[in-house]
Coordinates of C-alpha atoms and ligand atoms in Angstrom, one line a residue:
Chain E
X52 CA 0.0 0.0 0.0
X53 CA 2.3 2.8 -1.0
X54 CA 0.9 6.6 -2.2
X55 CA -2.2 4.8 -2.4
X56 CA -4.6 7.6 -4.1
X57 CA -7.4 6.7 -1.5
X58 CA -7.1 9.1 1.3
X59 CA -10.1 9.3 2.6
X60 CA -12.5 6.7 3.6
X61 CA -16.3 7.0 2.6
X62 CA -18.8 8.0 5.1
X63 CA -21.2 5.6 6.7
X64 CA -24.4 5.1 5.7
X65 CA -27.1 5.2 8.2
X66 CA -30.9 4.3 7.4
X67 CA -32.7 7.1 5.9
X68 CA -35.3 6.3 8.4
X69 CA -39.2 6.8 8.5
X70 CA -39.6 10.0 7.2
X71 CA -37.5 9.9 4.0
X72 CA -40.2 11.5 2.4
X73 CA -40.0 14.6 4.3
X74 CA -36.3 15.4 3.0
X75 CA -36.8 14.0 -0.5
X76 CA -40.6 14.2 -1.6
X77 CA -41.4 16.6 1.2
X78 CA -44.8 17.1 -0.4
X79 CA -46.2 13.1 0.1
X80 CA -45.0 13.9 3.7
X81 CA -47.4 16.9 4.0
X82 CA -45.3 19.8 2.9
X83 CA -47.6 20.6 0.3
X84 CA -45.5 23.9 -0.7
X85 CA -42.0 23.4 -0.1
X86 CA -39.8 23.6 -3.1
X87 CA -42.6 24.7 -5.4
X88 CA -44.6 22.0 -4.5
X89 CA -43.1 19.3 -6.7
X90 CA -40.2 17.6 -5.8
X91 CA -37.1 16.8 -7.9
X92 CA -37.1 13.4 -10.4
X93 CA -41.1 13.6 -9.9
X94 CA -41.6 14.7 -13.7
X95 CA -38.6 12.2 -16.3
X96 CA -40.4 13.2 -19.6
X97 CA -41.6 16.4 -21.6
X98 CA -43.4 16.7 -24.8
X99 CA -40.1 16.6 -26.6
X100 CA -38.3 13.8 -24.8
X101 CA -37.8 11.4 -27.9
X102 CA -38.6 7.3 -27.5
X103 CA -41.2 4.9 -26.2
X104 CA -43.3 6.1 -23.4
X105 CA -43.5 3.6 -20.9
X106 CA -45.2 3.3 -17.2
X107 CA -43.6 1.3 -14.5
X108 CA -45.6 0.4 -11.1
X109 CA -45.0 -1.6 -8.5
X110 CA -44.3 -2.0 -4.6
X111 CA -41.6 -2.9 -2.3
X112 CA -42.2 -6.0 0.1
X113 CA -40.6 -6.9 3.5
X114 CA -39.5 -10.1 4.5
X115 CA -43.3 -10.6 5.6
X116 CA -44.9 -9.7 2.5
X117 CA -45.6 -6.2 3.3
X118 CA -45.5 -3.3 1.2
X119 CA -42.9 -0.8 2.3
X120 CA -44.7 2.3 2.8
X121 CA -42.2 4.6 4.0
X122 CA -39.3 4.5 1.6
X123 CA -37.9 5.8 -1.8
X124 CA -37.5 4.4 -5.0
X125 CA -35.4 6.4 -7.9
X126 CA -34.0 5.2 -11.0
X127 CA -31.3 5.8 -13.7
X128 CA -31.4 5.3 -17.0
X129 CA -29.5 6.1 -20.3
X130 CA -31.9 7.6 -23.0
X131 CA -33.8 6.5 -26.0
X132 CA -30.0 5.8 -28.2
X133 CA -28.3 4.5 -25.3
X134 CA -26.5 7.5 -23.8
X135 CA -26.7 8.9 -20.5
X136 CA -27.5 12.8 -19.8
X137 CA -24.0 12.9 -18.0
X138 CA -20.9 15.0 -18.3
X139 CA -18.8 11.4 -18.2
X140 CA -20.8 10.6 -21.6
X141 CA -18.6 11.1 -24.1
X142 CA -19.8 8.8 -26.9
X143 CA -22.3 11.1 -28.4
X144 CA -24.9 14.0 -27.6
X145 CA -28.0 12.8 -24.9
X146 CA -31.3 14.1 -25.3
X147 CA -31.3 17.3 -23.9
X148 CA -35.0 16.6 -22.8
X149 CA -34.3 13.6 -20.7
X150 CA -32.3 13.7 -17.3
X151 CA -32.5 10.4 -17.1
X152 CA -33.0 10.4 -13.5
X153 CA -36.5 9.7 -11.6
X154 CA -37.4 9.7 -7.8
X155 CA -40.9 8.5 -6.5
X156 CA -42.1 7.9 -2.7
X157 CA -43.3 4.5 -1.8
X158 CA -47.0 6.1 -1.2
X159 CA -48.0 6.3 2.3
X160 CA -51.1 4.4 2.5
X161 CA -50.9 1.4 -0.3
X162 CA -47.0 1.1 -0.5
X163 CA -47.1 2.0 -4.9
X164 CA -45.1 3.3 -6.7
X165 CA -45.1 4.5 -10.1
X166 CA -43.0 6.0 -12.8
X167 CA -43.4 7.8 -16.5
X168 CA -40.5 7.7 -18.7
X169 CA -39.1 6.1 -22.0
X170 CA -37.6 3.0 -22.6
X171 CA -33.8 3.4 -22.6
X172 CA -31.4 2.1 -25.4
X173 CA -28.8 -0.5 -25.2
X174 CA -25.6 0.7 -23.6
X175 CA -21.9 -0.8 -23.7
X176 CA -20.5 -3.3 -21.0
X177 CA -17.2 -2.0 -19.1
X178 CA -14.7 -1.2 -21.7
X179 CA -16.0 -3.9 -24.1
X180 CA -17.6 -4.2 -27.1
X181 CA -20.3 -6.0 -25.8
X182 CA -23.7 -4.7 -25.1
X183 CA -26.3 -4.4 -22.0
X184 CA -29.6 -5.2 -22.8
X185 CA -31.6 -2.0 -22.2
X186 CA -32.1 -1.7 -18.6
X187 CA -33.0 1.4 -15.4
X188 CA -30.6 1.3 -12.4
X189 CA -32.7 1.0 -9.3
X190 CA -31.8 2.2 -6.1
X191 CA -33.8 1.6 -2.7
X192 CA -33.6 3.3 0.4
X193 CA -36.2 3.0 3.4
X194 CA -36.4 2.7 7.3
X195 CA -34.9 -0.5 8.1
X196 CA -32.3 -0.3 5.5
X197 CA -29.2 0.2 6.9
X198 CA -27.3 0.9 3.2
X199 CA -29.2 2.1 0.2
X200 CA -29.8 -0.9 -1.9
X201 CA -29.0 -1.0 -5.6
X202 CA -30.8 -3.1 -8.6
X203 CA -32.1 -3.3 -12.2
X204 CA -35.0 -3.7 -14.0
X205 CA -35.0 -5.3 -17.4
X206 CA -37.4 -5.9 -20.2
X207 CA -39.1 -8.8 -20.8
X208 CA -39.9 -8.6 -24.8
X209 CA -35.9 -8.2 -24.8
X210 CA -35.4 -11.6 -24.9
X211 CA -32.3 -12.3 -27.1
X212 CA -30.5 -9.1 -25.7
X213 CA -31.3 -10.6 -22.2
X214 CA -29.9 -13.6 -23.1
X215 CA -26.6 -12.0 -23.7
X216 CA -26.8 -9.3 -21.2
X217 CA -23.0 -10.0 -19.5
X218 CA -24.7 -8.8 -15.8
X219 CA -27.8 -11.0 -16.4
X220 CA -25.3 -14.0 -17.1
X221 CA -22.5 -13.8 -14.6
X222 CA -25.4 -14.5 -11.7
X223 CA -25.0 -17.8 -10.9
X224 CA -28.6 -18.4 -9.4
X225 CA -30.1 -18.4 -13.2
X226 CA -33.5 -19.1 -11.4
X227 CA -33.2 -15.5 -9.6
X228 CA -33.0 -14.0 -13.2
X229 CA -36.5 -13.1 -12.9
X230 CA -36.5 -11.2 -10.1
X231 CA -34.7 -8.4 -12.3
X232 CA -37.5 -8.5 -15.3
X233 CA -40.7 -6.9 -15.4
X234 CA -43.6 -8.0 -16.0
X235 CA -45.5 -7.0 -19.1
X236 CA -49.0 -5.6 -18.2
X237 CA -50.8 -3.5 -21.0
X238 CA -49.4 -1.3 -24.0
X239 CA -46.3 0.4 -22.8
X240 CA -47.0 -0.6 -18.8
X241 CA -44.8 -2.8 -16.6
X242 CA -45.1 -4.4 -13.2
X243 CA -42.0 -4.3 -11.2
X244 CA -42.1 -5.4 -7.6
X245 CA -39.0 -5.6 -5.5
X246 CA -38.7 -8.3 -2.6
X247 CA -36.1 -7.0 0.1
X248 CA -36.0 -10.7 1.8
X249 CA -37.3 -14.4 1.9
X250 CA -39.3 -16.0 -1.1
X251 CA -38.1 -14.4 -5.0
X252 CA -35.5 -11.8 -2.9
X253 CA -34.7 -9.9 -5.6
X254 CA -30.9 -9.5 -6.5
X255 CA -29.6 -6.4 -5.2
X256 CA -25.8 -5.5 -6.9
X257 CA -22.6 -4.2 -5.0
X258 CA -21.7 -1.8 -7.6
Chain S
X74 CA -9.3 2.1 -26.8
X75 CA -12.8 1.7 -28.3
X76 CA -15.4 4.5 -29.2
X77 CA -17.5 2.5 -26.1
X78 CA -14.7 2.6 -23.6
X79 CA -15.5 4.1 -20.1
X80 CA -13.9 7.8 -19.4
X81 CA -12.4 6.8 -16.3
X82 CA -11.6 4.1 -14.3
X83 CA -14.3 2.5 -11.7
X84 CA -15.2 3.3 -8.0
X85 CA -12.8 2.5 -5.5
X86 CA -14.8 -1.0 -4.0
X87 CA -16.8 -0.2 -0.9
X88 CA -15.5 -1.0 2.1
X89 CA -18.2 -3.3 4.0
X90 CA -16.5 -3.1 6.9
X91 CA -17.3 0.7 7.7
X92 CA -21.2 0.2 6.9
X93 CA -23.8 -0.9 9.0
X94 CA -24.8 -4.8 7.8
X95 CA -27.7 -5.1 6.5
X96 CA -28.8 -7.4 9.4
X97 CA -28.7 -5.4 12.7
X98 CA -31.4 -6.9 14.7
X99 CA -30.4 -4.4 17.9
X100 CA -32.5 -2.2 14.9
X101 CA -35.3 -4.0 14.9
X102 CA -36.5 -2.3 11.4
X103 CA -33.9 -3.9 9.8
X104 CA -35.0 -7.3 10.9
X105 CA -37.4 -7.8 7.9
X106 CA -36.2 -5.5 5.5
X107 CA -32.4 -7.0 5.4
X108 CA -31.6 -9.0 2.0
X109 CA -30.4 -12.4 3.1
X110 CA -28.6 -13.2 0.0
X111 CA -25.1 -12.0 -0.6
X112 CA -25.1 -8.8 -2.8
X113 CA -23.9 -9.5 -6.6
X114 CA -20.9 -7.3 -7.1
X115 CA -21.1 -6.3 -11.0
X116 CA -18.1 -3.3 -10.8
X117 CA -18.9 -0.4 -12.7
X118 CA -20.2 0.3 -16.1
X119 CA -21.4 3.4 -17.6
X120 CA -24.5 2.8 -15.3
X121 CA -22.7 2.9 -12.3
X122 CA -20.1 5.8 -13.4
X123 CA -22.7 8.3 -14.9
X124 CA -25.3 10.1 -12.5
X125 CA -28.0 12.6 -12.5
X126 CA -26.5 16.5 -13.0
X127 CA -28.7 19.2 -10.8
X128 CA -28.3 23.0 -12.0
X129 CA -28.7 25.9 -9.3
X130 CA -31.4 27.4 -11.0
X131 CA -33.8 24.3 -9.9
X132 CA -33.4 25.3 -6.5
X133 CA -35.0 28.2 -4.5
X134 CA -33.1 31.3 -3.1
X135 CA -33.9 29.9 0.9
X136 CA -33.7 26.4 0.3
X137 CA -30.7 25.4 2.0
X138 CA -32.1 28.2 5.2
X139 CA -34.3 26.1 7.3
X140 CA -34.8 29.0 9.6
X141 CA -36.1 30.9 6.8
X142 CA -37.7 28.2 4.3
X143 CA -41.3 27.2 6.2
X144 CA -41.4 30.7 9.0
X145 CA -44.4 33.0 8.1
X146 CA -42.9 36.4 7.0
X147 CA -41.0 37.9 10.6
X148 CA -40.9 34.9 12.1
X149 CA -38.7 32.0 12.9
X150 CA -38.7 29.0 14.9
X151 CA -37.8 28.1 18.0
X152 CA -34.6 26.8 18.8
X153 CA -30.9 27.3 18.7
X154 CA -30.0 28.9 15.7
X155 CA -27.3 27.0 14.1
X156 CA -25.2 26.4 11.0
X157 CA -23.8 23.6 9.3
X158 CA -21.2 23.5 7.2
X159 CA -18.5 21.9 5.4
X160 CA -17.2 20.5 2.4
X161 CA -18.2 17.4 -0.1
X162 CA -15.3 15.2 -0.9
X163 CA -14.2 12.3 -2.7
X164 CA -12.0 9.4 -1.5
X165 CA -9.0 11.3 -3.3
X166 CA -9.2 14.2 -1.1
X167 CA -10.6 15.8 -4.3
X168 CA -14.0 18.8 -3.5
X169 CA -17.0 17.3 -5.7
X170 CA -18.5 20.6 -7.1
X171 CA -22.5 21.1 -8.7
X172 CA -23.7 18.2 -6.4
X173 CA -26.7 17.8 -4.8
X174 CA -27.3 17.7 -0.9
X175 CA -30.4 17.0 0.6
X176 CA -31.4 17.3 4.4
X177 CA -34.7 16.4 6.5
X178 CA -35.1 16.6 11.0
X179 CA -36.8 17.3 13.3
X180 CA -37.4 20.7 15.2
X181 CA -36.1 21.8 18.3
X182 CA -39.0 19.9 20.4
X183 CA -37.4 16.5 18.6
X184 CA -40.8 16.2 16.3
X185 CA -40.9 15.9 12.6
X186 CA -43.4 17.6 10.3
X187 CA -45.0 14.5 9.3
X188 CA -48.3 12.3 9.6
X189 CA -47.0 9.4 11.1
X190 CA -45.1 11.5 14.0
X191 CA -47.3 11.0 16.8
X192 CA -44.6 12.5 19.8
X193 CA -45.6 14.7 22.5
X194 CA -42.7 17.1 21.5
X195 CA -45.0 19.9 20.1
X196 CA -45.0 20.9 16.2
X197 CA -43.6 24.1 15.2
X198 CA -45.3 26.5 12.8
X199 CA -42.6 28.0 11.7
X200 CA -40.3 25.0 10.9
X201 CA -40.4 22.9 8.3
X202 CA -37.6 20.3 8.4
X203 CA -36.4 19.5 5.0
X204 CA -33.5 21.9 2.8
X205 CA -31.4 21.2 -0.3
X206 CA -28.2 23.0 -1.4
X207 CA -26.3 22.3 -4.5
X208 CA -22.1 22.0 -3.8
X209 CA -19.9 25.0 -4.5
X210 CA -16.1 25.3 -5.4
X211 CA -14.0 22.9 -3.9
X212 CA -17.4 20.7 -3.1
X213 CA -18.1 23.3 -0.2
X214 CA -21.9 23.9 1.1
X215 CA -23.8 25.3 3.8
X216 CA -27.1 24.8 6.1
X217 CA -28.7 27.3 8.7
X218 CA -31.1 25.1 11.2
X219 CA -32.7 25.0 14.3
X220 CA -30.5 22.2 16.6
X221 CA -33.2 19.3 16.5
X222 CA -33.8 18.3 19.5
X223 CA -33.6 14.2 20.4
X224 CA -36.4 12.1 20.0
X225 CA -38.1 8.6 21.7
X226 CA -38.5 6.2 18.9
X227 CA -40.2 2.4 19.0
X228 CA -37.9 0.4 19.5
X229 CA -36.6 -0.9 22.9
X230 CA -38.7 0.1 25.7
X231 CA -36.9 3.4 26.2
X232 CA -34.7 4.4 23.1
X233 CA -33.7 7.6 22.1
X234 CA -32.1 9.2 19.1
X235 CA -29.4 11.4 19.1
X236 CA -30.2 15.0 17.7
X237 CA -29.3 14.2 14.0
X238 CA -29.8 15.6 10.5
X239 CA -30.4 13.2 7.9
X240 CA -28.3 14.0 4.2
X241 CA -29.0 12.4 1.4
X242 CA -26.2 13.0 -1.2
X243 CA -25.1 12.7 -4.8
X244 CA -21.8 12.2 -6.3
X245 CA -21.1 12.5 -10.1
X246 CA -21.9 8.3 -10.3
X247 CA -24.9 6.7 -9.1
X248 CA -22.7 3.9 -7.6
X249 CA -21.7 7.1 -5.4
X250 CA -25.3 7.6 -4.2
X251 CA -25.6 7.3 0.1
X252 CA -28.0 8.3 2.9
X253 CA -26.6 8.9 6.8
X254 CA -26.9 11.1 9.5
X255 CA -25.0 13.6 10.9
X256 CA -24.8 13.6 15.1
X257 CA -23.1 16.6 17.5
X258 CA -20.3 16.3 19.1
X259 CA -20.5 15.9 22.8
X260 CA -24.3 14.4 22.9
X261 CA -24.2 11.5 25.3
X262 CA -27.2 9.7 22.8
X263 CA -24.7 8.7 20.4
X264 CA -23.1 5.6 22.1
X265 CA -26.5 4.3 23.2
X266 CA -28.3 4.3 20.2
X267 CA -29.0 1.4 18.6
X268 CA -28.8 3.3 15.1
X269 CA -25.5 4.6 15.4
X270 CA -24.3 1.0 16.7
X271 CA -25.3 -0.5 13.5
X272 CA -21.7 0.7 12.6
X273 CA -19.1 -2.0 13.7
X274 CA -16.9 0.8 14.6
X275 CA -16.1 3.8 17.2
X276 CA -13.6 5.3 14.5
X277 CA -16.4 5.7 11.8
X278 CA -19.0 6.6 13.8
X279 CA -17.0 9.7 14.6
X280 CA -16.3 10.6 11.0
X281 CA -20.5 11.2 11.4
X282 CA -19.6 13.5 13.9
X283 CA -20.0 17.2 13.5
X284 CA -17.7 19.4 15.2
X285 CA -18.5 22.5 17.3
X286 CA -16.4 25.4 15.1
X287 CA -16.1 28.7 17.5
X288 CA -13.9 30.4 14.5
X289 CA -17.3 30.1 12.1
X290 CA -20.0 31.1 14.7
X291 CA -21.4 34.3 14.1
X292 CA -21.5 36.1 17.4
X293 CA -24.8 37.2 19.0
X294 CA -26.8 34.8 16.0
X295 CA -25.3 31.4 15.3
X296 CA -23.7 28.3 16.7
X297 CA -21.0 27.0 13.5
X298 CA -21.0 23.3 13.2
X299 CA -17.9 21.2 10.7
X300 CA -19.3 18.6 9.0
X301 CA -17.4 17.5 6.1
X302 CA -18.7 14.9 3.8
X303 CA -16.7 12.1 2.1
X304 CA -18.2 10.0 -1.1
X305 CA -16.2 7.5 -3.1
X306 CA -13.7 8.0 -5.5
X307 CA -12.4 6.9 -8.6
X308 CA -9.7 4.6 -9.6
X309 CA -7.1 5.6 -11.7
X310 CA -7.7 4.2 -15.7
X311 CA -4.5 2.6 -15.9
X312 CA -4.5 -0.2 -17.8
X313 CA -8.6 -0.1 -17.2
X314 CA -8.7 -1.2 -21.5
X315 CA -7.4 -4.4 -20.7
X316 CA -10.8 -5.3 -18.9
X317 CA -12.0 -7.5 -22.2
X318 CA -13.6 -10.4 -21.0
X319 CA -14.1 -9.5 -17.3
Ligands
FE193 FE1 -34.5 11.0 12.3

């Protein structure tokens, strides 16, 4: 370990406890006006955002079955050709209509969640020249969980670029596969349901 | 190196050993809510390397003032006026500028502005509880609050939390994204509270740990308190194009 460039040493998480919601969706918590009254990753898409509108719902279960109620849900995603609305990005020019980025409350009373936004493209594996099949980044945090938790949601009608997804192969629980694919409801809507624990626990990534 | 190849090399690998697990039944809350299956460590792709980029002019001129951000006009809440400060790093020593920081606590009486708190600690109509700030040069950023005061929470008989504000920050990847909480120095709270003890140990529990900055207080107004901020960093991208096949 000589001139090792890592000085520092991250900070620890702690549990965002149960009232998330006040710091980062202040309005489900009540605060009807703070911020302008809408909070930030609430709206993904405008009128111009270009690709496939798609709806994602779904709820977060406990080790019990029960829908988490007090937690957050955001996700990540590159755009409609693959790229991500990020300075690092330096493969070509992301839609300038598309953060990329979304963040909805588990709701209060029923546990739901829900999110508008576009399917992404596929983006490139590592420094390969391999492919991802398209897919969000999901990250989790709630009362009770003592580090935020990270996973994916893929496609279902993506079945050949799921198949050679390098992430989606390297698991070696094939039969847990499923927990990171939504399920196809109507035209353009998904069903994506996270399990923290116990029966289908979904895989959550150290990334 | 390829038109797809990553800009940089990947996170530094997090260190498990300075987290709380995810099991931690003295938290009861984390009982059911723990994955029991090992987490599946992927390293870091463009995913995992690109994040979300927040501009200033999303936020509100009182945003990061709590004292100012819920108070009718000429008033202000009750409570000992402080301010918290300090500076957003990454593991290379290196300020992370344009990021986001988000904080949520409760008011001077310990009570959050929420449905589900149902403590005897009285609301306050003049406080909110939640403000955001966006990191300046060198990664630097700033809060004025109320102290929160501590709290009785369900879970032994007779817990308490430490006064604490809550962050919720952003580096530039979303592999960099983390919640904690940010304690005051001196409370005796800390080392019973079955929160903070989800960290194995003493020596990053204090890095939580805000310090008490007499050389920052504004006389006759506000109480400065240090609280610097450290997310991960990057590896270096030596030799990073050799990653075929991994
Ligand atoms: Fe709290």
């Amino acid at each position: 370990m000589v001139n090792s460039p890592q000085i520092l040493q991250e900070l620890p998480s702690q549990t965002a406890g149960p009232y998330v919601h006040i710091g980062c969706v202040p309005k489900t918590a009540g605060l009807d006006t703070m911020y302008g009254g809408q909070h930030l990753g609430s709206q993904m898409i405008n009128d111009k955002t270009l690709g496939t509108r798609i709806s994602i719902e779904g709820k977060i279960y406990d080790g019990t079955g029960t829908p988490i109620k007090d937690g957050i849900i955001e996700v990540w995603q590159a755009d409609a050709q693959g790229f991500f609305c990020s300075p690092e990005e330096k493969r070509g020019k992301p839609d300038q209509n598309f953060r990329g980025w979304g963040r909805q409350p588990t709701d209060r009373l029923t546990g739901a969640f829900q999110f508008e936004t576009i399917k992404p493209g596929k983006t490139p594996y590592m420094a390969t020249d391999k492919f991802q099949a398209p897919h969000l980044s999901i990250w989790v945090a709630a009362r009770g969980v003592n580090l935020g938790l990270h996973t994916r949601m893929y496609f279902p009608e993506e079945v050949e670029a799921n198949d050679k997804d390098p992430i989606l192969n390297r698991l070696e629980h094939q039969n847990r596969v499923h927990t990171l694919i939504a399920k196809p409801l109507s035209d353009g809507k998904y069903q994506f349901d996270i399990v923290l624990q116990g029966h289908n626990e979904t895989v959550f990534f150290d990334v | 190196m390829t038109k797809s190849t990553p800009p940089s090399g990947g996170f530094f690998p997090r260190n498990f050993k300075i987290h709380p697990p995810a099991y931690a039944p003295a938290y009861k809350s984390s009982i059911v809510r723990s994955p029991k299956l090992a987490l599946v460590s992927i390293g870091n792709g463009l995913s995992e390397l690109t994040g979300p980029v927040f501009g200033h002019e999303e936020l509100g001129p009182t945003d990061n003032d709590l004292i100012a951000n819920y108070a009718a006009q000429g008033e202000s809440p009750i409570g000992e006026r402080i301010i918290v400060y300090g500076k957003l790093l990454d593991e290379r020593g290196k300020g992370i500028e344009g990021a986001l920081i988000e904080i949520w606590q409760a008011n001077s009486a310990g009570r959050y502005r929420h449905p589900n708190d149902k403590y005897l600690g009285p609301l306050d109509p003049n406080f909110g509880g939640c403000g955001r700030t966006i990191t300046g040069e060198g990664g630097s950023y700033e809060f004025r609050t109320i102290k929160p005061g501590p709290y009785p929470w369900p879970n032994g008989i007779n817990d308490w939390r430490p006064s604490h504000i809550h962050f919720s920050l952003f580096g530039p990847g979303f592999a960099q994204r983390l919640i904690t909480q940010m304690y005051f120095e001196g409370d005796p709270l800390i080392k019973i509270c079955p929160i903070v003890n989800t960290i194995p140990d003493n020596e990053s529990i204090d890095l939580l740990i805000a310090r008490l900055d007499m050389a920052n207080t504004i006389p006759m107004d506000a109480r400065a308190y240090e609280f610097n901020i450290v997310l991960r960093g990057q590896r270096s991208t030596l030799f990073e194009n050799r990653l075929e096949g991994n």
